[in-house]
C-alpha cells in the first residue's frame, strides 16, 4: 500500500472523529501523531506505515458502518420528520409547565408561548376550563341520542361490543382520567366504526380524546380522523366528508379537511392551526352535520365550517374513526364518552314558538352540578332569547337518571338547575329575577334507565316560559 493511501485512511479517522472533539486541545492531540508520521517517515519505515494504513483502513470501515447503521435505524421511519424538524441552529424553548393530572413530556417543545395561537387552549387553561372561556362557543348538541357509549358495561382488555374494526384495539383505564377508554391502533386502512346507520340529515357527534406519550419525535404524519360516509363498512365511500387533526409536537400541522362526491375529490385543504398544546391534554371534539354543512370544534374553538362538504340528497350511513402515524411503542390515542344525537338545530326559535324546550345537551360532571364547558353553546342560545325579549321569564327544571339514591337525585337535579341559572347570571348578566329553578330528580323519565341511551335521554334540562 502506498504512503499516500495509508495517510488517506489515517486522515479519515481524524475527519470522522472531529465532530466529537470538544476542544482545540483534543483536536491537536489527534492530528499531531499524523503530522509526525508524515515528516519522520523514512523508506526503511515503510512497512510500519503500511501496517498503520491497514489498521486505519479497517478502523475507518468499522466507523463508517457503525455510523450508517445508527443513522439508518433512527431515521428510516422518520424521513419526513428529519427534514421538517426544527433545530438546526435554533435554540429550543420549553413549553409552559402543565397542570398535575395531565400528560407531561420529557422533551422540550420547539416553540415558545408567543408562537401559540392566542385562540387555542394553553396549558395554563387546561383541565376542565372555566366555562367563561366557552362563553362564545356556538356548538349546540342534538337533543335525541341515537348512539351513546361510555363503555361502562364493557370489560377492560376487550374490544367494545357496540363497535366494529378491521384492525384491533382494547378498552383501558388511565390513572389521570376516570371511566374506560378505547385505545386505537394506527393503520393505513384501519377503521373503528360504531354500530349505527341511516344517519339523519342533521346530527351531532361528541367524544373525548386523551393522548399519552407525545413528544418532539411524534410523527408529523400522526392524525386522528373522523369520517362521515355513505356506508358503514371498511370500504371507502363514494360520498364522504373527512376531517383529520394532528398530534405532532415539533411543528404545527393544523387540520385537514377533504371529501368525495360521487367518487371524485372536490375539496382537500389543510387549515393552519397550532393545536399542539391542545392535543397534548384531554380534549373534547364536537361535530355538527346539517345536511351538506360540516363543522368541527376542538374544545371551544371552531376549526372547520364548510357549507358543502357532504353531497346533497345522499343519506349518510356511518361514522368512522381512523388513526395513522403514531408510534405504538410509546404513544397512545384513546377515545371515550361517545355520543351521537339527532338534531343540533337552532333551539332559540323552538323556545320562542313553543314556549318550552328540553335538552340533554347540557352536561355535568358525574354526580355533580359542575357544568361541563362544552354545554355552553345551549346556554348561550338561551341567553340570546332572553336578550332579544326582555319580558321573557324562564323556569329551569333539572332531571336525572335513576342511578343512585332517589333523595340525592332530587337534590342533584335542583342544584343542576341552579348551576344553569348561575351561568346565565354570572356570565351573560341576565337578571336573576327573570329565572326560577326546580328539580324533578328521576321522577319523570323519558327513556329506559336500564340502557346508556335511555339514561342519556333522562339526564336533561328544561326551559319553560312563565
Short mmCIF file of C-alpha atoms in Angstrom, two decimals:
data_model
loop_
_atom_site.label_atom_id
_atom_site.label_comp_id
_atom_site.label_asym_id
_atom_site.label_seq_id
_atom_site.Cartn_x
_atom_site.Cartn_y
_atom_site.Cartn_z
CA UNK A 1 0.00 0.00 0.00
CA UNK A 2 1.37 3.47 -0.86
CA UNK A 3 2.16 6.07 1.74
CA UNK A 4 -0.47 8.39 0.27
CA UNK A 5 -3.19 5.74 0.59
CA UNK A 6 -2.15 4.92 4.14
CA UNK A 7 -2.20 8.57 5.02
CA UNK A 8 -5.63 8.92 3.43
CA UNK A 9 -7.14 6.27 5.70
CA UNK A 10 -5.46 7.79 8.72
CA UNK A 11 -6.95 11.19 7.89
CA UNK A 12 -10.38 9.57 7.52
CA UNK A 13 -10.19 8.62 11.18
CA UNK A 14 -9.43 12.22 12.01
CA UNK A 15 -12.34 13.54 9.97
CA UNK A 16 -14.84 11.02 11.34
CA UNK A 17 -13.95 11.98 14.88
CA UNK A 18 -13.68 15.74 14.53
CA UNK A 19 -17.41 16.21 15.30
CA UNK A 20 -16.88 14.59 18.68
CA UNK A 21 -13.96 16.91 19.69
CA UNK A 22 -14.98 19.32 22.40
CA UNK A 23 -11.82 21.48 22.49
CA UNK A 24 -8.97 22.51 20.23
CA UNK A 25 -6.59 20.59 22.50
CA UNK A 26 -8.37 17.34 21.74
CA UNK A 27 -8.12 18.04 18.03
CA UNK A 28 -4.38 18.72 18.23
CA UNK A 29 -3.80 15.50 20.16
CA UNK A 30 -5.28 13.56 17.27
CA UNK A 31 -3.63 15.47 14.43
CA UNK A 32 -0.07 15.74 15.82
CA UNK A 33 0.72 11.99 15.50
CA UNK A 34 -0.29 12.14 11.85
CA UNK A 35 1.95 15.14 11.24
CA UNK A 36 4.84 13.33 12.94
CA UNK A 37 4.36 10.29 10.72
CA UNK A 38 4.34 12.49 7.62
CA UNK A 39 7.63 14.25 8.41
CA UNK A 40 9.62 11.44 10.04
CA UNK A 41 8.70 8.56 7.79
CA UNK A 42 11.72 7.02 6.02
CA UNK A 43 11.91 4.34 3.41
CA UNK A 44 13.07 1.81 5.98
CA UNK A 45 9.90 2.54 7.95
CA UNK A 46 7.53 1.99 5.02
CA UNK A 47 6.47 -1.44 6.30
CA UNK A 48 5.38 0.07 9.60
CA UNK A 49 3.47 2.74 7.76
CA UNK A 50 1.77 0.17 5.57
CA UNK A 51 0.62 -1.72 8.69
CA UNK A 52 -0.61 1.53 10.13
CA UNK A 53 -2.52 2.15 6.91
CA UNK A 54 -4.22 -1.24 7.09
CA UNK A 55 -5.25 -0.61 10.69
CA UNK A 56 -6.57 2.80 9.71
CA UNK A 57 -8.45 1.30 6.77
CA UNK A 58 -10.18 -1.30 8.94
CA UNK A 59 -10.95 1.27 11.61
CA UNK A 60 -12.41 3.64 9.02
CA UNK A 61 -14.61 0.91 7.58
CA UNK A 62 -15.90 -0.09 11.02
CA UNK A 63 -16.59 3.53 11.95
CA UNK A 64 -18.47 4.20 8.73
CA UNK A 65 -20.50 1.00 9.13
CA UNK A 66 -21.46 1.92 12.70
CA UNK A 67 -22.46 5.43 11.69
CA UNK A 68 -24.54 4.26 8.75
CA UNK A 69 -26.29 1.61 10.83
CA UNK A 70 -27.10 4.09 13.59
CA UNK A 71 -28.42 6.74 11.22
CA UNK A 72 -30.49 4.20 9.30
CA UNK A 73 -32.15 2.78 12.40
CA UNK A 74 -33.02 6.24 13.71
CA UNK A 75 -34.24 7.82 10.51
CA UNK A 76 -35.85 5.13 8.38
CA UNK A 77 -39.34 5.67 9.78
CA UNK A 78 -38.95 9.41 10.23
CA UNK A 79 -37.61 10.62 6.91
CA UNK A 80 -40.10 13.42 6.61
CA UNK A 81 -39.75 14.37 10.25
CA UNK A 82 -35.97 14.70 9.96
CA UNK A 83 -36.50 17.20 7.14
CA UNK A 84 -39.21 19.22 8.81
CA UNK A 85 -37.99 19.15 12.41
CA UNK A 86 -36.67 22.50 13.52
CA UNK A 87 -33.47 22.75 15.48
CA UNK A 88 -30.62 23.42 13.06
CA UNK A 89 -29.09 26.46 14.62
CA UNK A 90 -32.31 27.28 16.51
CA UNK A 91 -32.47 27.10 20.26
CA UNK A 92 -35.37 25.05 21.58
CA UNK A 93 -37.60 26.65 24.15
CA UNK A 94 -39.51 24.95 26.91
CA UNK A 95 -43.26 24.68 26.65
CA UNK A 96 -45.30 26.01 29.58
CA UNK A 97 -45.50 23.78 32.61
CA UNK A 98 -48.58 21.59 32.66
CA UNK A 99 -51.02 21.14 35.49
CA UNK A 100 -50.99 17.97 37.50
CA UNK A 101 -53.08 15.18 36.11
CA UNK A 102 -52.18 15.91 32.51
CA UNK A 103 -49.66 14.19 30.27
CA UNK A 104 -46.18 15.70 30.50
CA UNK A 105 -43.26 15.44 28.12
CA UNK A 106 -39.62 14.85 28.94
CA UNK A 107 -38.54 16.62 25.77
CA UNK A 108 -38.74 20.36 25.25
CA UNK A 109 -41.13 21.92 22.77
CA UNK A 110 -39.51 23.78 19.85
CA UNK A 111 -41.97 26.64 20.10
CA UNK A 112 -42.41 29.40 22.63
CA UNK A 113 -45.57 30.72 24.22
CA UNK A 114 -45.60 33.60 21.77
CA UNK A 115 -45.90 31.16 18.87
CA UNK A 116 -49.10 29.62 20.23
CA UNK A 117 -52.30 30.73 18.57
CA UNK A 118 -53.98 33.01 21.11
CA UNK A 119 -57.34 31.46 20.24
CA UNK A 120 -56.24 27.98 21.24
CA UNK A 121 -56.14 26.49 24.69
CA UNK A 122 -52.88 26.84 26.55
CA UNK A 123 -51.72 24.53 29.26
CA UNK A 124 -52.44 27.16 31.88
CA UNK A 125 -56.11 26.79 30.89
CA UNK A 126 -56.04 23.01 30.89
CA UNK A 127 -58.13 20.60 32.58
CA UNK A 128 -61.74 21.39 32.56
CA UNK A 129 -61.56 25.02 31.60
CA UNK A 130 -63.65 27.72 33.22
CA UNK A 131 -66.99 27.85 31.47
CA UNK A 132 -66.33 31.55 30.88
CA UNK A 133 -63.83 30.54 28.20
CA UNK A 134 -66.74 28.92 26.35
CA UNK A 135 -68.98 31.98 26.51
CA UNK A 136 -68.86 32.35 22.69
CA UNK A 137 -68.96 28.62 21.96
CA UNK A 138 -71.78 28.10 19.43
CA UNK A 139 -71.99 24.30 19.17
CA UNK A 140 -75.46 23.00 20.02
CA UNK A 141 -75.67 19.22 20.51
CA UNK A 142 -78.55 17.16 19.22
CA UNK A 143 -81.42 16.53 21.61
CA UNK A 144 -82.31 12.93 20.62
CA UNK A 145 -79.46 10.47 21.34
CA UNK A 146 -79.10 7.71 18.75
CA UNK A 147 -75.77 6.26 19.93
CA UNK A 148 -74.20 6.68 23.37
CA UNK A 149 -71.25 4.68 24.66
CA UNK A 150 -69.11 5.32 27.71
CA UNK A 151 -68.01 1.63 27.79
CA UNK A 152 -69.32 1.34 31.37
CA UNK A 153 -70.84 -2.11 30.71
CA UNK A 154 -67.72 -3.48 28.98
CA UNK A 155 -64.69 -5.35 30.30
CA UNK A 156 -61.18 -3.94 30.37
CA UNK A 157 -59.00 -5.54 27.69
CA UNK A 158 -61.95 -6.32 25.39
CA UNK A 159 -62.93 -4.62 22.17
CA UNK A 160 -66.26 -2.85 22.80
CA UNK A 161 -69.34 -4.82 21.79
CA UNK A 162 -71.12 -1.93 20.03
CA UNK A 163 -68.22 -1.29 17.64
CA UNK A 164 -66.50 -2.95 14.69
CA UNK A 165 -62.95 -2.75 13.34
CA UNK A 166 -60.73 -4.38 10.74
CA UNK A 167 -57.71 -3.86 12.98
CA UNK A 168 -57.51 -4.14 16.74
CA UNK A 169 -57.98 -2.17 19.92
CA UNK A 170 -58.93 -2.61 23.55
CA UNK A 171 -60.59 -0.89 26.46
CA UNK A 172 -58.21 0.53 29.05
CA UNK A 173 -58.22 2.74 32.11
CA UNK A 174 -55.75 5.52 32.87
CA UNK A 175 -54.93 6.94 36.26
CA UNK A 176 -55.36 10.61 35.40
CA UNK A 177 -58.85 10.30 33.91
CA UNK A 178 -61.80 8.20 35.14
CA UNK A 179 -64.01 5.87 33.08
CA UNK A 180 -62.94 3.50 30.32
CA UNK A 181 -61.24 4.41 27.07
CA UNK A 182 -60.92 2.75 23.68
CA UNK A 183 -57.26 2.56 22.69
CA UNK A 184 -56.92 2.98 18.93
CA UNK A 185 -54.12 1.42 16.89
CA UNK A 186 -52.80 3.09 13.75
CA UNK A 187 -53.17 1.54 10.32
CA UNK A 188 -53.33 2.73 6.72
CA UNK A 189 -56.81 1.28 6.16
CA UNK A 190 -57.85 0.59 9.76
CA UNK A 191 -61.23 1.97 10.83
CA UNK A 192 -63.26 1.98 14.04
CA UNK A 193 -66.99 2.03 13.33
CA UNK A 194 -69.78 2.41 15.93
CA UNK A 195 -72.88 0.31 15.30
CA UNK A 196 -75.27 2.84 13.81
CA UNK A 197 -76.61 3.50 10.34
CA UNK A 198 -79.15 5.63 8.44
CA UNK A 199 -77.86 8.87 9.90
CA UNK A 200 -80.34 11.76 9.95
CA UNK A 201 -79.78 14.84 7.81
CA UNK A 202 -78.90 16.80 10.94
CA UNK A 203 -76.94 15.25 13.78
CA UNK A 204 -74.07 15.89 16.15
CA UNK A 205 -71.12 13.80 17.30
CA UNK A 206 -69.16 14.37 20.51
CA UNK A 207 -66.30 12.49 22.12
CA UNK A 208 -63.30 12.97 24.40
CA UNK A 209 -59.68 12.25 23.45
CA UNK A 210 -56.64 11.55 25.61
CA UNK A 211 -53.18 11.27 24.03
CA UNK A 212 -50.21 9.94 26.01
CA UNK A 213 -46.52 9.71 25.16
CA UNK A 214 -46.41 12.67 22.78
CA UNK A 215 -43.04 14.42 22.45
CA UNK A 216 -40.83 16.18 19.93
CA UNK A 217 -40.40 12.95 17.99
CA UNK A 218 -44.12 12.33 17.48
CA UNK A 219 -44.53 11.97 13.72
CA UNK A 220 -45.77 14.82 11.58
CA UNK A 221 -47.96 12.18 9.93
CA UNK A 222 -49.86 11.31 13.13
CA UNK A 223 -53.54 12.13 12.57
CA UNK A 224 -56.87 11.18 14.12
CA UNK A 225 -59.62 11.18 11.51
CA UNK A 226 -63.41 11.49 11.67
CA UNK A 227 -65.25 10.31 8.57
CA UNK A 228 -68.94 10.64 7.71
CA UNK A 229 -69.62 8.23 4.86
CA UNK A 230 -72.37 6.80 2.66
CA UNK A 231 -71.55 3.34 4.09
CA UNK A 232 -70.66 1.88 7.47
CA UNK A 233 -68.26 -0.75 6.11
CA UNK A 234 -64.50 -0.77 5.66
CA UNK A 235 -64.74 0.27 2.01
CA UNK A 236 -64.06 3.86 1.04
CA UNK A 237 -67.35 5.57 0.37
CA UNK A 238 -68.17 7.17 -2.94
CA UNK A 239 -69.52 10.06 -0.88
CA UNK A 240 -67.83 11.16 2.32
CA UNK A 241 -66.51 14.02 4.36
CA UNK A 242 -63.32 13.66 6.39
CA UNK A 243 -61.52 15.80 8.95
CA UNK A 244 -58.14 14.87 10.44
CA UNK A 245 -56.16 16.67 13.10
CA UNK A 246 -52.54 16.16 14.05
CA UNK A 247 -50.75 15.14 17.25
CA UNK A 248 -47.33 16.29 16.00
CA UNK A 249 -45.47 18.38 18.59
CA UNK A 250 -42.41 19.79 16.82
CA UNK A 251 -44.32 21.57 14.06
CA UNK A 252 -47.90 22.84 13.76
CA UNK A 253 -49.59 20.61 11.19
CA UNK A 254 -53.11 22.01 11.51
CA UNK A 255 -56.37 20.35 10.47
CA UNK A 256 -57.02 18.57 7.16
CA UNK A 257 -60.45 18.62 5.52
CA UNK A 258 -61.42 16.69 2.39
CA UNK A 259 -64.35 14.96 0.72
CA UNK A 260 -65.50 12.63 -2.03
CA UNK A 261 -68.56 13.43 -4.12
CA UNK A 262 -69.59 10.62 -6.46
CA UNK A 263 -66.08 9.11 -6.07
CA UNK A 264 -64.37 12.38 -7.04
CA UNK A 265 -62.43 14.56 -4.63
CA UNK A 266 -63.79 18.09 -4.64
CA UNK A 267 -62.19 19.53 -1.51
CA UNK A 268 -58.76 18.91 0.01
CA UNK A 269 -57.26 21.55 2.26
CA UNK A 270 -55.02 21.92 5.29
CA UNK A 271 -56.28 24.57 7.67
CA UNK A 272 -53.46 26.25 9.57
CA UNK A 273 -53.79 25.95 13.33
CA UNK A 274 -51.35 25.47 16.18
CA UNK A 275 -53.10 22.86 18.34
CA UNK A 276 -50.02 21.26 19.88
CA UNK A 277 -50.83 22.26 23.45
CA UNK A 278 -54.49 21.34 22.99
CA UNK A 279 -53.95 17.76 21.80
CA UNK A 280 -51.29 17.15 24.44
CA UNK A 281 -54.06 17.22 27.05
CA UNK A 282 -57.50 15.70 27.36
CA UNK A 283 -59.76 17.49 24.88
CA UNK A 284 -63.33 17.41 23.64
CA UNK A 285 -64.26 17.12 19.95
CA UNK A 286 -67.65 18.28 18.67
CA UNK A 287 -69.00 17.76 15.15
CA UNK A 288 -72.22 19.17 13.72
CA UNK A 289 -73.66 17.94 10.42
CA UNK A 290 -76.53 19.95 8.99
CA UNK A 291 -77.26 18.33 5.63
CA UNK A 292 -74.28 19.35 3.46
CA UNK A 293 -72.67 21.56 6.10
CA UNK A 294 -69.89 20.13 8.28
CA UNK A 295 -68.46 21.89 11.34
CA UNK A 296 -65.83 20.76 13.84
CA UNK A 297 -64.74 22.19 17.18
CA UNK A 298 -61.86 21.12 19.42
CA UNK A 299 -62.68 22.33 22.92
CA UNK A 300 -64.20 25.78 22.49
CA UNK A 301 -62.61 26.64 19.14
CA UNK A 302 -64.20 26.05 15.76
CA UNK A 303 -61.66 24.91 13.16
CA UNK A 304 -63.82 23.64 10.28
CA UNK A 305 -67.03 25.12 8.88
CA UNK A 306 -67.59 24.01 5.28
CA UNK A 307 -71.07 24.75 3.85
CA UNK A 308 -70.98 21.98 1.22
CA UNK A 309 -68.58 19.27 2.34
CA UNK A 310 -71.16 16.47 2.08
CA UNK A 311 -73.24 15.64 -1.01
CA UNK A 312 -76.82 16.78 -1.37
CA UNK A 313 -79.63 14.23 -1.45
CA UNK A 314 -77.39 11.34 -0.28
CA UNK A 315 -78.12 9.75 3.08
CA UNK A 316 -75.02 9.23 5.17
CA UNK A 317 -74.82 5.74 6.66
CA UNK A 318 -71.87 5.63 9.01
CA UNK A 319 -69.27 7.38 11.17
CA UNK A 320 -65.71 6.07 11.13
CA UNK A 321 -62.66 6.86 13.24
CA UNK A 322 -59.18 6.44 11.77
CA UNK A 323 -55.67 6.79 13.16
CA UNK A 324 -52.32 6.91 11.39
CA UNK A 325 -48.69 7.75 12.04
CA UNK A 326 -48.42 7.14 15.79
CA UNK A 327 -45.69 5.06 17.43
CA UNK A 328 -47.36 2.22 19.34
CA UNK A 329 -44.20 1.68 21.41
CA UNK A 330 -44.60 4.99 23.24
CA UNK A 331 -47.77 6.79 22.11
CA UNK A 332 -51.43 6.00 22.79
CA UNK A 333 -54.55 7.68 21.42
CA UNK A 334 -57.68 6.99 23.47
CA UNK A 335 -61.30 7.99 22.81
CA UNK A 336 -64.26 7.87 25.16
CA UNK A 337 -67.69 9.25 26.08
CA UNK A 338 -69.00 8.99 22.53
CA UNK A 339 -72.40 10.48 21.80
CA UNK A 340 -74.30 10.79 18.50
CA UNK A 341 -77.61 12.65 18.61
CA UNK A 342 -80.23 13.75 16.14
CA UNK A 343 -80.79 17.49 15.92
CA UNK A 344 -78.31 20.21 16.74
CA UNK A 345 -80.61 22.83 15.24
CA UNK A 346 -81.45 26.30 16.46
CA UNK A 347 -83.19 25.99 19.85
CA UNK A 348 -83.97 29.70 20.03
CA UNK A 349 -86.80 29.57 17.51
CA UNK A 350 -88.26 26.49 19.19
CA UNK A 351 -88.30 28.17 22.59
CA UNK A 352 -89.95 31.29 21.18
CA UNK A 353 -92.50 29.30 19.18
CA UNK A 354 -93.38 26.55 21.67
CA UNK A 355 -92.58 28.28 24.94
CA UNK A 356 -90.62 25.23 26.08
CA UNK A 357 -87.58 23.20 25.16
CA UNK A 358 -85.99 20.10 26.68
CA UNK A 359 -82.35 19.29 26.07
CA UNK A 360 -79.85 16.71 27.25
CA UNK A 361 -77.04 18.71 25.70
CA UNK A 362 -76.21 20.46 28.97
CA UNK A 363 -73.75 18.07 30.56
CA UNK A 364 -72.50 17.87 34.14
CA UNK A 365 -69.67 16.02 35.81
CA UNK A 366 -70.87 12.64 37.09
CA UNK A 367 -72.81 13.03 40.35
CA UNK A 368 -72.07 16.74 40.37
CA UNK A 369 -73.62 20.09 39.44
CA UNK A 370 -70.42 21.25 37.72
CA UNK A 371 -71.37 22.21 34.16
CA UNK A 372 -69.06 20.79 31.51
CA UNK A 373 -67.75 23.69 29.38
CA UNK A 374 -68.90 22.21 26.06
CA UNK A 375 -72.50 22.71 27.24
CA UNK A 376 -72.22 26.47 26.88
CA UNK A 377 -73.50 26.53 23.30
CA UNK A 378 -77.04 25.82 24.53
CA UNK A 379 -76.81 28.21 27.49
CA UNK A 380 -75.60 30.90 25.11
CA UNK A 381 -78.69 30.41 22.92
CA UNK A 382 -80.95 30.70 25.97
CA UNK A 383 -79.22 33.98 26.80
CA UNK A 384 -79.82 35.24 23.25
CA UNK A 385 -83.56 34.58 23.62
CA UNK A 386 -83.65 36.47 26.92
CA UNK A 387 -81.63 39.29 25.39
CA UNK A 388 -84.00 39.61 22.44
CA UNK A 389 -87.15 39.81 24.55
CA UNK A 390 -86.62 41.37 27.98
CA UNK A 391 -90.18 40.46 29.03
CA UNK A 392 -89.47 36.72 28.94
CA UNK A 393 -89.08 34.87 32.22
CA UNK A 394 -87.96 31.25 32.37
CA UNK A 395 -88.25 28.32 34.74
CA UNK A 396 -85.22 25.99 34.60
CA UNK A 397 -86.01 22.37 35.53
CA UNK A 398 -83.37 19.71 36.14
CA UNK A 399 -83.81 15.94 35.66
CA UNK A 400 -81.53 12.97 36.42
CA UNK A 401 -81.38 9.30 35.51
CA UNK A 402 -82.26 6.60 38.07
CA UNK A 403 -78.72 5.78 39.18
CA UNK A 404 -78.11 6.39 42.87
CA UNK A 405 -80.34 7.40 45.75
CA UNK A 406 -83.74 8.97 45.00
CA UNK A 407 -83.37 11.75 47.56
CA UNK A 408 -79.86 12.62 46.42
CA UNK A 409 -81.01 12.70 42.79
CA UNK A 410 -83.78 15.14 43.69
CA UNK A 411 -81.28 17.47 45.34
CA UNK A 412 -78.80 16.98 42.49
CA UNK A 413 -81.38 17.96 39.87
CA UNK A 414 -82.22 21.12 41.84
CA UNK A 415 -78.54 22.02 42.16
CA UNK A 416 -78.00 21.49 38.44
CA UNK A 417 -80.89 23.81 37.60
CA UNK A 418 -79.35 26.39 39.94
CA UNK A 419 -75.97 25.94 38.23
CA UNK A 420 -77.51 26.76 34.83
CA UNK A 421 -79.21 29.82 36.31
CA UNK A 422 -75.92 30.97 37.86
CA UNK A 423 -74.16 30.61 34.49
CA UNK A 424 -76.75 32.85 32.82
CA UNK A 425 -76.46 35.41 35.61
CA UNK A 426 -72.68 35.44 36.12
CA UNK A 427 -71.51 35.06 32.51
CA UNK A 428 -74.25 36.78 30.49
CA UNK A 429 -75.51 39.23 33.14
CA UNK A 430 -79.11 38.03 32.98
CA UNK A 431 -81.17 39.37 35.88
CA UNK A 432 -81.77 36.63 38.44
CA UNK A 433 -85.34 37.92 38.84
CA UNK A 434 -86.17 36.55 35.39
CA UNK A 435 -85.12 32.99 36.28
CA UNK A 436 -86.58 30.39 38.63
CA UNK A 437 -85.49 26.79 39.21
CA UNK A 438 -86.90 23.40 40.08
CA UNK A 439 -85.60 19.84 40.37
CA UNK A 440 -87.53 16.69 39.45
CA UNK A 441 -84.80 14.12 40.10
CA UNK A 442 -85.59 10.77 38.47
CA UNK A 443 -89.37 11.09 38.80
CA UNK A 444 -90.17 11.95 35.15
CA UNK A 445 -88.12 9.64 32.90
CA UNK A 446 -88.45 9.85 29.11
CA UNK A 447 -86.11 6.92 28.37
CA UNK A 448 -85.24 3.45 29.62
CA UNK A 449 -82.98 3.74 32.67
CA UNK A 450 -81.56 0.27 32.00
CA UNK A 451 -79.62 1.42 28.92
CA UNK A 452 -76.96 4.05 28.34
CA UNK A 453 -79.09 5.69 25.62
CA UNK A 454 -82.10 5.87 27.92
CA UNK A 455 -80.13 7.30 30.80
CA UNK A 456 -78.70 9.97 28.48
CA UNK A 457 -82.26 10.97 27.50
CA UNK A 458 -83.30 11.23 31.14
CA UNK A 459 -80.41 13.49 32.13
CA UNK A 460 -81.88 16.69 30.76
CA UNK A 461 -82.69 20.32 31.47
CA UNK A 462 -85.97 22.03 30.54
CA UNK A 463 -86.54 25.71 29.88
CA UNK A 464 -90.17 26.81 30.24
CA UNK A 465 -91.60 30.29 29.62
CA UNK A 466 -93.63 31.56 32.58
#
